[in-house]
Structures are given as structure tokens and as C-alpha cells.
Short mmCIF file of C-alpha atoms in Angstrom, two decimals:
data_model
loop_
_atom_site.label_atom_id
_atom_site.label_comp_id
_atom_site.label_asym_id
_atom_site.label_seq_id
_atom_site.Cartn_x
_atom_site.Cartn_y
_atom_site.Cartn_z
CA MET A 30 0.22 8.66 -12.84
CA LEU A 31 -1.05 8.21 -9.32
CA TYR A 32 -3.56 5.35 -9.17
CA VAL A 33 -5.83 5.49 -6.11
CA GLY A 34 -8.26 2.84 -4.94
CA LEU A 35 -11.43 4.14 -3.29
CA SER A 36 -13.75 1.83 -1.41
CA GLY A 37 -16.06 1.43 1.55
CA GLY A 38 -18.98 -0.67 2.61
CA ILE A 39 -22.36 -0.27 0.97
CA GLY A 40 -24.01 2.90 2.27
CA SER A 41 -20.68 4.42 3.36
CA GLY A 42 -20.86 7.53 1.18
CA LYS A 43 -18.17 6.48 -1.27
CA SER A 44 -19.96 8.19 -4.18
CA THR A 45 -19.86 11.51 -2.34
CA VAL A 46 -16.08 11.18 -2.03
CA ALA A 47 -15.69 10.17 -5.68
CA THR A 48 -17.74 13.13 -6.85
CA ARG A 49 -15.64 15.58 -4.85
CA LEU A 50 -12.39 14.05 -6.09
CA ALA A 51 -13.62 14.46 -9.66
CA GLU A 52 -14.42 18.11 -8.94
CA LEU A 53 -10.86 18.55 -7.65
CA GLY A 54 -9.48 17.20 -10.91
CA ALA A 55 -9.26 13.42 -10.58
CA VAL A 56 -10.19 11.04 -13.37
CA VAL A 57 -12.69 8.72 -11.68
CA ILE A 58 -13.25 5.20 -12.96
CA ASP A 59 -16.57 3.99 -11.54
CA ALA A 60 -16.49 0.21 -11.19
CA ASP A 61 -20.26 0.08 -10.64
CA GLY A 62 -20.77 1.98 -13.86
CA LEU A 63 -18.49 -0.40 -15.71
CA ALA A 64 -20.31 -3.35 -14.14
CA ARG A 65 -23.56 -2.05 -15.65
CA GLU A 66 -21.87 -1.49 -19.00
CA VAL A 67 -20.62 -5.08 -19.31
CA VAL A 68 -24.16 -6.45 -18.80
CA ALA A 69 -25.98 -4.06 -21.12
CA PRO A 70 -28.60 -5.53 -23.48
CA GLU A 71 -27.13 -7.77 -26.19
CA SER A 72 -23.77 -7.97 -24.40
CA GLU A 73 -21.90 -11.23 -23.92
CA GLY A 74 -21.91 -10.61 -20.18
CA LEU A 75 -25.70 -10.43 -20.02
CA ALA A 76 -26.07 -13.57 -22.14
CA GLU A 77 -23.86 -15.50 -19.71
CA ILE A 78 -25.83 -14.23 -16.73
CA VAL A 79 -29.13 -15.33 -18.28
CA ALA A 80 -27.62 -18.72 -19.07
CA ARG A 81 -26.55 -19.13 -15.43
CA PHE A 82 -29.46 -17.54 -13.55
CA GLY A 83 -32.39 -17.75 -15.95
CA ALA A 84 -34.59 -15.25 -17.80
CA ASP A 85 -36.23 -14.12 -14.55
CA VAL A 86 -33.28 -11.77 -14.00
CA LEU A 87 -34.26 -9.79 -17.12
CA ARG A 88 -36.64 -6.84 -17.18
CA ALA A 89 -39.28 -6.53 -19.89
CA ASP A 90 -37.11 -3.99 -21.74
CA GLY A 91 -34.19 -6.41 -21.96
CA TRP A 92 -32.05 -4.81 -19.25
CA LEU A 93 -30.75 -6.74 -16.28
CA ASP A 94 -33.08 -6.69 -13.30
CA ARG A 95 -30.41 -5.87 -10.75
CA PRO A 96 -32.65 -6.14 -7.64
CA ALA A 97 -33.84 -9.57 -8.76
CA LEU A 98 -30.30 -10.74 -9.38
CA GLY A 99 -29.14 -9.17 -6.13
CA ALA A 100 -31.76 -11.07 -4.17
CA ILE A 101 -30.27 -14.29 -5.53
CA VAL A 102 -26.58 -13.66 -5.16
CA PHE A 103 -26.59 -11.92 -1.79
CA ALA A 104 -28.35 -14.92 -0.29
CA ASP A 105 -26.12 -17.54 -1.92
CA GLU A 106 -22.33 -17.27 -1.81
CA ARG A 107 -21.82 -19.76 -4.64
CA ALA A 108 -24.21 -17.81 -6.86
CA ARG A 109 -22.33 -14.62 -6.04
CA ARG A 110 -19.03 -16.24 -6.99
CA ASP A 111 -20.52 -17.39 -10.30
CA LEU A 112 -21.69 -13.85 -11.04
CA GLU A 113 -18.27 -12.43 -10.18
CA ALA A 114 -16.61 -14.92 -12.55
CA ILE A 115 -18.76 -13.52 -15.37
CA THR A 116 -18.47 -9.81 -14.62
CA HIS A 117 -15.10 -9.24 -12.92
CA PRO A 118 -12.81 -10.08 -15.89
CA ARG A 119 -14.85 -7.84 -18.15
CA VAL A 120 -14.86 -4.99 -15.66
CA ARG A 121 -11.11 -5.40 -15.15
CA ASP A 122 -10.46 -5.11 -18.90
CA LEU A 123 -12.60 -1.99 -19.19
CA THR A 124 -10.90 -0.49 -16.15
CA GLU A 125 -7.48 -0.85 -17.77
CA GLN A 126 -8.79 0.70 -20.98
CA ARG A 127 -10.15 3.75 -19.13
CA ARG A 128 -7.00 4.09 -17.08
CA ALA A 129 -4.81 3.95 -20.19
CA ALA A 130 -6.95 6.66 -21.80
CA ALA A 131 -6.44 9.12 -18.92
CA PRO A 132 -3.93 11.97 -19.37
CA PRO A 133 -0.43 10.92 -18.24
CA GLU A 134 -0.32 13.59 -15.52
CA ALA A 135 -3.75 12.71 -14.10
CA ILE A 136 -4.63 11.34 -10.69
CA VAL A 137 -6.82 8.33 -11.46
CA VAL A 138 -9.28 7.25 -8.77
CA HIS A 139 -10.68 3.74 -9.06
CA ASP A 140 -14.03 3.78 -7.27
CA VAL A 141 -14.56 0.09 -6.55
CA PRO A 142 -16.88 -1.40 -3.91
CA LEU A 143 -15.17 -4.81 -3.94
CA LEU A 144 -11.61 -3.56 -3.58
CA VAL A 145 -10.92 -5.95 -0.70
CA GLU A 146 -13.07 -8.84 -1.83
CA ALA A 147 -11.51 -8.93 -5.30
CA GLY A 148 -7.94 -8.58 -3.97
CA LEU A 149 -7.35 -5.31 -5.84
CA ALA A 150 -5.73 -3.20 -3.10
CA ALA A 151 -2.14 -3.90 -4.15
CA ASP A 152 -2.85 -2.69 -7.70
CA HIS A 153 -3.03 0.90 -6.44
CA HIS A 154 -0.49 3.40 -5.12
CA LEU A 155 -2.87 4.24 -2.28
CA CYS A 156 -6.16 2.89 -0.95
CA LEU A 157 -8.77 5.20 0.57
CA ILE A 158 -11.51 3.69 2.69
CA VAL A 159 -14.69 5.57 3.61
CA ASP A 160 -15.35 4.43 7.16
CA VAL A 161 -18.85 4.32 8.65
CA ALA A 162 -20.21 2.17 11.47
CA ALA A 163 -22.26 -0.77 10.14
CA GLU A 164 -25.31 0.29 12.14
CA LEU A 165 -25.29 3.73 10.56
CA ARG A 166 -24.80 2.25 7.08
CA SER A 167 -27.81 0.00 7.66
CA GLN A 168 -29.94 2.98 8.70
CA ARG A 169 -28.93 4.87 5.56
CA LEU A 170 -29.75 1.93 3.30
CA VAL A 171 -33.21 1.64 4.81
CA ARG A 172 -33.82 5.40 4.69
CA ASP A 173 -32.24 6.28 1.32
CA ARG A 174 -32.60 3.11 -0.76
CA GLY A 175 -35.83 1.66 0.57
CA MET A 176 -34.29 -1.60 1.76
CA THR A 177 -35.71 -3.61 4.58
CA PRO A 178 -33.46 -3.96 7.64
CA GLN A 179 -32.99 -7.61 6.72
CA ASP A 180 -31.91 -6.79 3.15
CA ALA A 181 -29.55 -4.11 4.41
CA ALA A 182 -27.97 -6.54 6.87
CA ALA A 183 -27.56 -9.18 4.13
CA ARG A 184 -25.80 -6.71 1.83
CA ILE A 185 -23.47 -5.52 4.57
CA ASN A 186 -22.65 -9.04 5.75
CA ALA A 187 -21.87 -10.18 2.20
CA GLN A 188 -19.06 -7.63 1.94
CA ALA A 189 -15.66 -7.38 3.61
CA THR A 190 -15.52 -6.66 7.31
CA ASP A 191 -14.34 -3.34 8.69
CA GLU A 192 -11.15 -5.02 9.90
CA GLN A 193 -10.41 -6.33 6.40
CA ARG A 194 -10.84 -2.84 4.96
CA TYR A 195 -8.66 -1.28 7.66
CA ALA A 196 -5.87 -3.72 6.73
CA VAL A 197 -5.62 -2.24 3.21
CA ALA A 198 -6.40 1.38 4.12
CA ASP A 199 -3.66 3.93 3.64
CA ALA A 200 -6.15 6.63 4.60
CA LEU A 201 -9.50 6.44 6.38
CA LEU A 202 -12.19 9.01 5.62
CA ASP A 203 -14.56 9.20 8.57
CA ASN A 204 -18.16 9.59 7.38
CA ASN A 205 -19.87 9.06 10.71
CA GLY A 206 -20.48 12.81 10.87
CA THR A 207 -21.80 15.39 8.43
CA ARG A 208 -21.34 15.60 4.68
CA GLU A 209 -19.40 18.84 5.12
CA GLU A 210 -16.98 17.17 7.51
CA LEU A 211 -16.39 14.39 5.00
CA LEU A 212 -15.74 16.83 2.15
CA ASP A 213 -13.26 18.75 4.31
CA GLN A 214 -11.30 15.52 4.82
CA VAL A 215 -11.31 14.82 1.08
CA GLU A 216 -9.96 18.28 0.22
CA SER A 217 -7.23 18.05 2.86
CA LEU A 218 -6.21 14.64 1.57
CA TRP A 219 -6.07 15.95 -1.98
CA GLN A 220 -3.94 18.95 -1.11
CA GLN A 221 -1.63 17.34 1.42
CA ARG A 222 -1.14 13.86 0.04
CA LEU A 223 -2.68 12.93 -3.32
CA SER A 224 -1.54 15.92 -5.36
CA PRO A 225 2.00 15.98 -3.88
CA TYR A 226 2.30 12.22 -4.35
CA ASN A 227 1.39 12.56 -8.02
CA ASP A 228 3.87 15.42 -8.44
CA ASN A 229 6.59 13.26 -6.90
CA LEU A 230 5.88 10.38 -9.26
CA LEU A 231 5.99 12.66 -12.28
CA ALA A 232 9.26 14.26 -11.13
CA ASP A 233 10.89 11.00 -9.97
CA ARG A 234 11.31 12.72 -6.60
CA GLY A 235 11.51 10.72 -3.39
CA VAL A 236 10.30 11.79 0.04
CA ARG A 237 13.11 12.21 2.55
CA ARG A 238 12.81 12.16 6.32
CA GLU A 239 12.42 15.48 8.05
CA LEU A 240 15.28 17.11 9.93
CA PRO A 241 16.44 16.89 12.65
CA VAL A 242 16.51 13.24 13.69
CA ARG A 243 13.69 12.30 16.05
CA ILE A 244 13.44 8.90 17.71
CA GLU A 245 9.75 8.08 18.10
CA ASP A 246 8.21 5.53 20.42
CA TYR A 247 7.34 2.26 18.71
CA ASP A 248 4.19 2.56 16.57
CA ALA A 249 2.10 -0.59 16.20
CA ALA A 250 0.97 0.67 12.77
CA TRP A 251 4.47 0.31 11.27
CA PRO A 252 4.21 -3.42 10.35
CA ALA A 253 0.87 -2.87 8.58
CA ILE A 254 2.29 0.04 6.58
CA ALA A 255 5.23 -2.13 5.57
CA ALA A 256 2.96 -5.06 4.67
CA ARG A 257 0.91 -2.90 2.29
CA ALA A 258 4.06 -1.61 0.59
CA ILE A 259 5.45 -5.14 0.24
CA ALA A 260 2.16 -6.33 -1.27
CA ARG A 261 2.35 -3.53 -3.85
CA LEU A 262 5.93 -4.37 -4.75
CA GLN A 263 5.10 -8.04 -5.11
CA ARG A 264 2.06 -7.32 -7.28
CA GLN A 265 3.91 -4.98 -9.61
CA LEU A 266 6.90 -7.30 -9.98
CA VAL A 267 4.57 -10.16 -10.87
CA THR A 268 2.71 -7.96 -13.35
CA ALA A 269 6.03 -7.01 -14.95
CA GLY A 270 7.10 -10.67 -15.15
CA LEU A 271 10.09 -10.06 -12.89
CA ASP A 272 9.08 -12.07 -9.83
CA ASP A 273 11.28 -15.02 -10.82
CA ARG A 274 14.33 -12.75 -10.46
CA VAL A 275 13.43 -11.74 -6.90
CA ALA A 276 14.24 -13.87 -3.85
CA GLY A 277 12.09 -11.98 -1.35
CA ILE A 278 10.95 -8.67 0.12
CA ASP A 279 11.46 -7.93 3.81
CA HIS A 280 10.50 -5.36 6.41
CA ILE A 281 13.84 -4.54 8.03
CA GLY A 282 15.30 -1.80 10.20
CA SER A 283 14.10 -0.49 13.52
CA THR A 284 10.41 -0.22 12.60
CA SER A 285 10.38 -3.99 12.03
CA VAL A 286 11.26 -4.74 15.67
CA PRO A 287 8.27 -4.69 18.07
CA GLY A 288 8.83 -2.33 20.97
CA LEU A 289 11.84 -0.57 19.45
CA GLY A 290 11.78 3.20 19.23
CA ALA A 291 12.86 4.48 15.81
CA LYS A 292 12.86 7.23 13.25
CA ASP A 293 9.45 7.23 11.57
CA VAL A 294 10.92 5.62 8.45
CA ILE A 295 9.89 2.28 6.97
CA ASP A 296 12.93 0.37 5.71
CA LEU A 297 12.29 -2.40 3.21
CA GLN A 298 14.69 -4.80 1.55
CA LEU A 299 14.18 -6.34 -1.87
CA ARG A 300 16.50 -9.29 -2.44
CA VAL A 301 17.35 -9.86 -6.10
CA LEU A 302 19.22 -12.66 -7.79
CA ASP A 303 21.29 -10.19 -9.82
CA LEU A 304 21.78 -6.52 -8.94
CA ASP A 305 21.85 -5.62 -12.64
CA LEU A 306 18.08 -6.05 -12.54
CA ALA A 307 17.84 -2.82 -10.50
CA THR A 308 19.14 -0.75 -13.41
CA SER A 309 16.62 -2.05 -15.96
CA ASP A 310 13.73 0.08 -17.16
CA ALA A 311 11.23 -2.73 -16.52
CA PHE A 312 12.29 -3.00 -12.89
CA ARG A 313 12.18 0.75 -12.30
CA ASP A 314 8.78 1.01 -13.96
CA ALA A 315 7.47 -1.75 -11.69
CA LEU A 316 8.81 0.05 -8.62
CA ARG A 317 7.29 3.34 -9.77
CA ALA A 318 3.93 1.57 -10.10
CA ALA A 319 4.36 0.56 -6.46
CA GLY A 320 5.30 4.11 -5.41
CA PHE A 321 9.12 3.93 -5.32
CA VAL A 322 11.29 6.37 -7.28
CA ASP A 323 14.68 8.10 -7.45
CA GLY A 324 16.69 4.88 -7.74
CA ARG A 325 20.47 5.07 -7.54
CA LEU A 326 23.39 2.75 -6.83
CA ARG A 327 25.08 2.89 -3.43
CA THR A 328 27.41 0.86 -1.27
CA ASP A 329 26.70 -0.29 2.27
CA THR A 330 29.45 0.15 4.86
CA PRO A 331 31.95 -2.73 4.46
CA HIS A 332 32.99 -4.72 7.54
CA GLU A 333 36.26 -6.40 8.37
CA TRP A 334 34.88 -9.88 7.75
CA ALA A 335 33.90 -8.83 4.19
CA PRO A 336 36.07 -5.82 3.38
CA GLU A 337 35.58 -5.70 -0.41
CA PRO A 338 33.26 -2.77 -1.23
CA GLU A 339 31.98 -4.53 -4.35
CA VAL A 340 30.08 -7.15 -2.34
CA TRP A 341 28.21 -4.38 -0.48
CA ARG A 342 26.76 -2.74 -3.60
CA LYS A 343 23.02 -2.11 -3.65
CA ALA A 344 20.37 0.04 -5.32
CA TYR A 345 18.47 2.48 -3.15
CA PHE A 346 15.01 3.94 -3.76
CA ASN A 347 12.81 6.38 -1.87
CA GLY A 348 9.05 6.31 -1.64
CA ALA A 349 7.06 9.05 -3.38
CA ASP A 350 4.18 9.09 -0.86
CA PRO A 351 4.36 12.22 1.33
CA GLY A 352 2.35 10.37 3.97
CA THR A 353 5.11 7.85 4.72
CA VAL A 354 8.90 7.93 4.43
CA PHE A 355 10.14 4.73 2.81
CA HIS A 356 13.70 3.55 2.21
CA LEU A 357 13.94 0.60 -0.17
CA HIS A 358 17.27 -1.25 -0.25
CA VAL A 359 17.69 -3.53 -3.29
CA ARG A 360 20.46 -6.00 -2.48
CA PRO A 361 21.85 -9.20 -4.00
CA ALA A 362 20.16 -12.07 -2.19
CA ASP A 363 23.44 -13.89 -1.61
CA GLY A 364 25.36 -10.80 -0.51
CA PRO A 365 26.41 -9.93 3.04
CA GLY A 366 24.25 -6.80 3.17
CA ALA A 367 20.98 -8.68 2.65
CA GLN A 368 21.92 -11.41 5.10
CA LEU A 369 23.11 -8.97 7.76
CA ALA A 370 19.92 -6.89 7.59
CA LEU A 371 17.86 -9.97 8.40
CA GLN A 372 20.24 -11.22 11.09
CA PHE A 373 20.25 -7.86 12.86
CA ARG A 374 16.44 -7.61 12.77
CA ASP A 375 15.92 -11.14 14.07
CA TRP A 376 18.56 -10.73 16.78
CA LEU A 377 16.89 -7.60 18.11
CA ARG A 378 13.48 -9.28 18.05
CA ALA A 379 14.83 -12.20 20.06
CA ASN A 380 16.86 -10.17 22.58
CA PRO A 381 14.88 -7.48 24.43
CA ALA A 382 17.96 -6.34 26.38
CA GLU A 383 19.85 -5.63 23.15
CA ARG A 384 16.77 -3.92 21.73
CA ASP A 385 16.53 -1.63 24.76
CA ALA A 386 20.25 -0.88 24.68
CA TYR A 387 19.93 0.02 21.01
CA VAL A 388 17.13 2.53 21.50
CA ALA A 389 18.99 4.10 24.43
CA GLU A 390 22.05 4.53 22.21
CA LYS A 391 19.95 5.97 19.38
CA ARG A 392 18.40 8.56 21.68
CA ARG A 393 21.81 9.49 23.07
CA ILE A 394 23.34 9.95 19.62
CA ALA A 395 20.31 11.81 18.28
CA ALA A 396 20.65 14.32 21.11
CA LEU A 397 24.33 14.87 20.31
CA HIS A 398 24.16 14.69 16.49
CA PRO A 399 20.62 15.59 15.38
CA GLY A 400 21.55 16.64 11.86
CA ARG A 401 19.59 19.88 11.76
CA THR A 402 20.55 20.89 8.22
CA GLU A 403 21.11 19.19 4.88
CA ALA A 404 24.84 19.76 5.29
CA ASP A 405 24.96 17.55 8.38
CA ARG A 406 22.11 15.16 7.60
CA ALA A 407 24.60 12.27 7.80
CA ALA A 408 25.83 13.24 11.28
CA TYR A 409 23.52 10.83 13.09
CA PRO A 410 24.24 7.65 11.07
CA THR A 411 27.95 8.43 11.04
CA ALA A 412 28.09 8.82 14.81
CA LYS A 413 26.11 5.61 15.27
CA GLU A 414 28.43 3.52 13.11
CA PRO A 415 30.90 2.32 15.84
CA TRP A 416 28.07 1.02 18.00
CA MET A 417 26.45 -0.59 14.96
CA ALA A 418 29.65 -2.37 13.93
CA ALA A 419 29.93 -4.00 17.36
CA ALA A 420 26.21 -4.86 17.50
CA LEU A 421 26.26 -6.41 14.04
CA GLY A 422 29.12 -8.63 15.15
CA ARG A 423 27.00 -9.87 18.05
CA ALA A 424 24.05 -10.42 15.72
CA ARG A 425 26.19 -12.49 13.34
CA ALA A 426 27.51 -14.61 16.19
CA TRP A 427 23.97 -15.16 17.49
CA SER A 428 22.78 -16.19 14.03
CA ALA A 429 25.76 -18.52 13.47
CA ALA A 430 24.93 -20.25 16.75
CA GLY A 431 21.47 -21.03 15.38
CA ARG A 432 19.61 -19.13 18.05
#
């Protein structure tokens, strides 16, 4: 199932988004609700909190006095860390229980304020961030929750910065306007991305690039998109206990070279110690949890300096996210394909003249061989192959010279 992280700073309107997603059919796991559950009267969590912070954080009826505790932990980082050490493991266990109980075809939305702070972003297929200027959030906290401006500022400053949230955001929901405008964004996201993404996961169907070939100007967002995908792959491989069989994960291809125009496709490379790993159910399940599906064995184009096709074998996966086209190449770490992908990337990064010549050639070939239909989808890469063979030779020579 699609697992979506939803977050935003305090006062951002995250609950409004979660409510609408539930109305659209999502199963919403409310981390705040679970946090209250694990500190209910007579719970082990509450007993530990009282032992650490004293009986003054209890109300007369035995429930946790959340404002009293908040006044302590939001003014003292060490106290906040101690509280998180008590509550976070319990909330995490309950979260997994609720997620496991959801229907297998469901879209599960994890509504979690501390998505960034707790390092949870990579656990999810996608992360949605409700974005509101800090000044506006402060005004809402004072108006709607009765906080003083000082309390509001302390709560905001104790959380992740906007920049930290942007780094994990696959989609930003702008809530600087009206409630209706926010809900319109949520519905569009559901229809155009979340629901199709879930359908793709269920059908093991990858997202392919659109036809014909278009060479876009370099987009500075490409490295961040790749970094989020790599973090997800790393997290899921660790969770599956497979990380010791992986040598590394790389952003490769044209989108990995600053300033290089490219197809709007993020190419990633996962270097494995043994390609047989790519055919195992555990590996494919881990990749699906990171958003990669439709795995199949392929062979890279052999070259004269390594002509045996067998050494160029790889597994190839597509991403299931309709918002981004991903190509994931799973290659033996000691094979020529993995080494050449890194050499070519690094050579282009280090040689602006070669980079510029490459994009000029790509634009020329795309104009001649755009691949307008499925029948001639391969026209562009086929026509580019002679230039690539010569360029790869130059990249290998550059790498061998230690430059």
C-alpha cells in the first residue's frame, strides 16, 4: 500500500489536510492521537514521564497535564529529548500496528508533526508538507489556541526549520491562503498523484517517460529528488536486513550533472555484491516499499574492451510515482557497467566543454529521432549510441589518468 507522510509546522493546518484525505478514502494514522494514547492513565508511558518530570505534570483526574509538560520541554532541549525517548518508541510500535491493520489496497497517511525531527521521512513513499509562513503560523496559534506570542515563538523555534521540511518534501501544500484553496490542492494531489501511485504499486506498474523525447534545461531540483529516493532505498534495505549486500546507491545519468540539459528522468544506480540478490522476494519487497516496481533483467550495451554480454547484466526497475520518472539500474558493484556509469558522470562534472558538447548532441538527435510512438521509443537512445561509445572511451581514459 502507499504510505504517505504528512507534516508541517505547528499551526500550519495539517489537521485540515488529514481530515480531507480521510474523506477521500485514506486511512489516517494520527501520531498526536497515538502520543496521547501511550500516556493515558495507568500506562507505562505515563509512569515513566512522572518519574522523570514529577507529579506536577499530572492533572487531578490522573491524566497528563500536556500544557504543563509542554512548558517544561519546549524551554529545555534536554528535557524534550528525554520525553521523546519515552514516547517515540511506543508511538512507533502503535503506528506499525495501525498500519498493518489497514486494508492492503488502502492509502495510509501518517499524520506526524515530528516527521523531520524524528528522521521518519524515508519510511514513507511520499512526504507531504503543509507550508505556511512562520509569522502567519504564530498569528494563528495566538488567535486559535490562546497562546502568547512568546509561547507561539518557542513552539515554532523548537521544531524543524522550513528549509529542513522542504528538503524532505515531495509535495508542498500552500496554506498561506484560504481553506478552500488548500482543500483544492489536496483533492488535486489525491486524484493526480496519490491514487495513481497506489494503483501502480498494487499493479506492479512502473511510470515511463512521456513521448516524444524532450531535452529540458537543467533543473536544480533534480539532485534533491534523487537524494530523497536514495534515502528511501537505503532505509528499506536496512529494514529488510539487506544493506550488507549493497555496496552503494548513486545518482547517475544526465540529471546528476549540474548544468546539463536532460530528459526529465532521474537515473539511479544500486550497486550490489551479487546480482542474484535482485531476483529475491526480499529485495523486491524492499524496493516496492521505496516506490520501485516492475523489476526485470536486462543487459547494458557491451563495449569492445569488455565484449562479453554476461558482465553487462543488470536488473532494471521503474518508479511507481506518477510525479517523477525514475530509472533504477541494479548492477554488480565490480562490473564494468557500474564503474562506467560513475566514470561518465564524474567526467562530465569535471569537464564543462564535454558537458556542453553532450547536451548539444542530445538536442540534435532528439530533433531527428524523437521517438513519437511506442514502436520507435528506442529511436533516440539507439541513434545516440555511436556518440556515447566514443564519449565513454574518453571518460575511461580520463578516469584512468586519475583526473
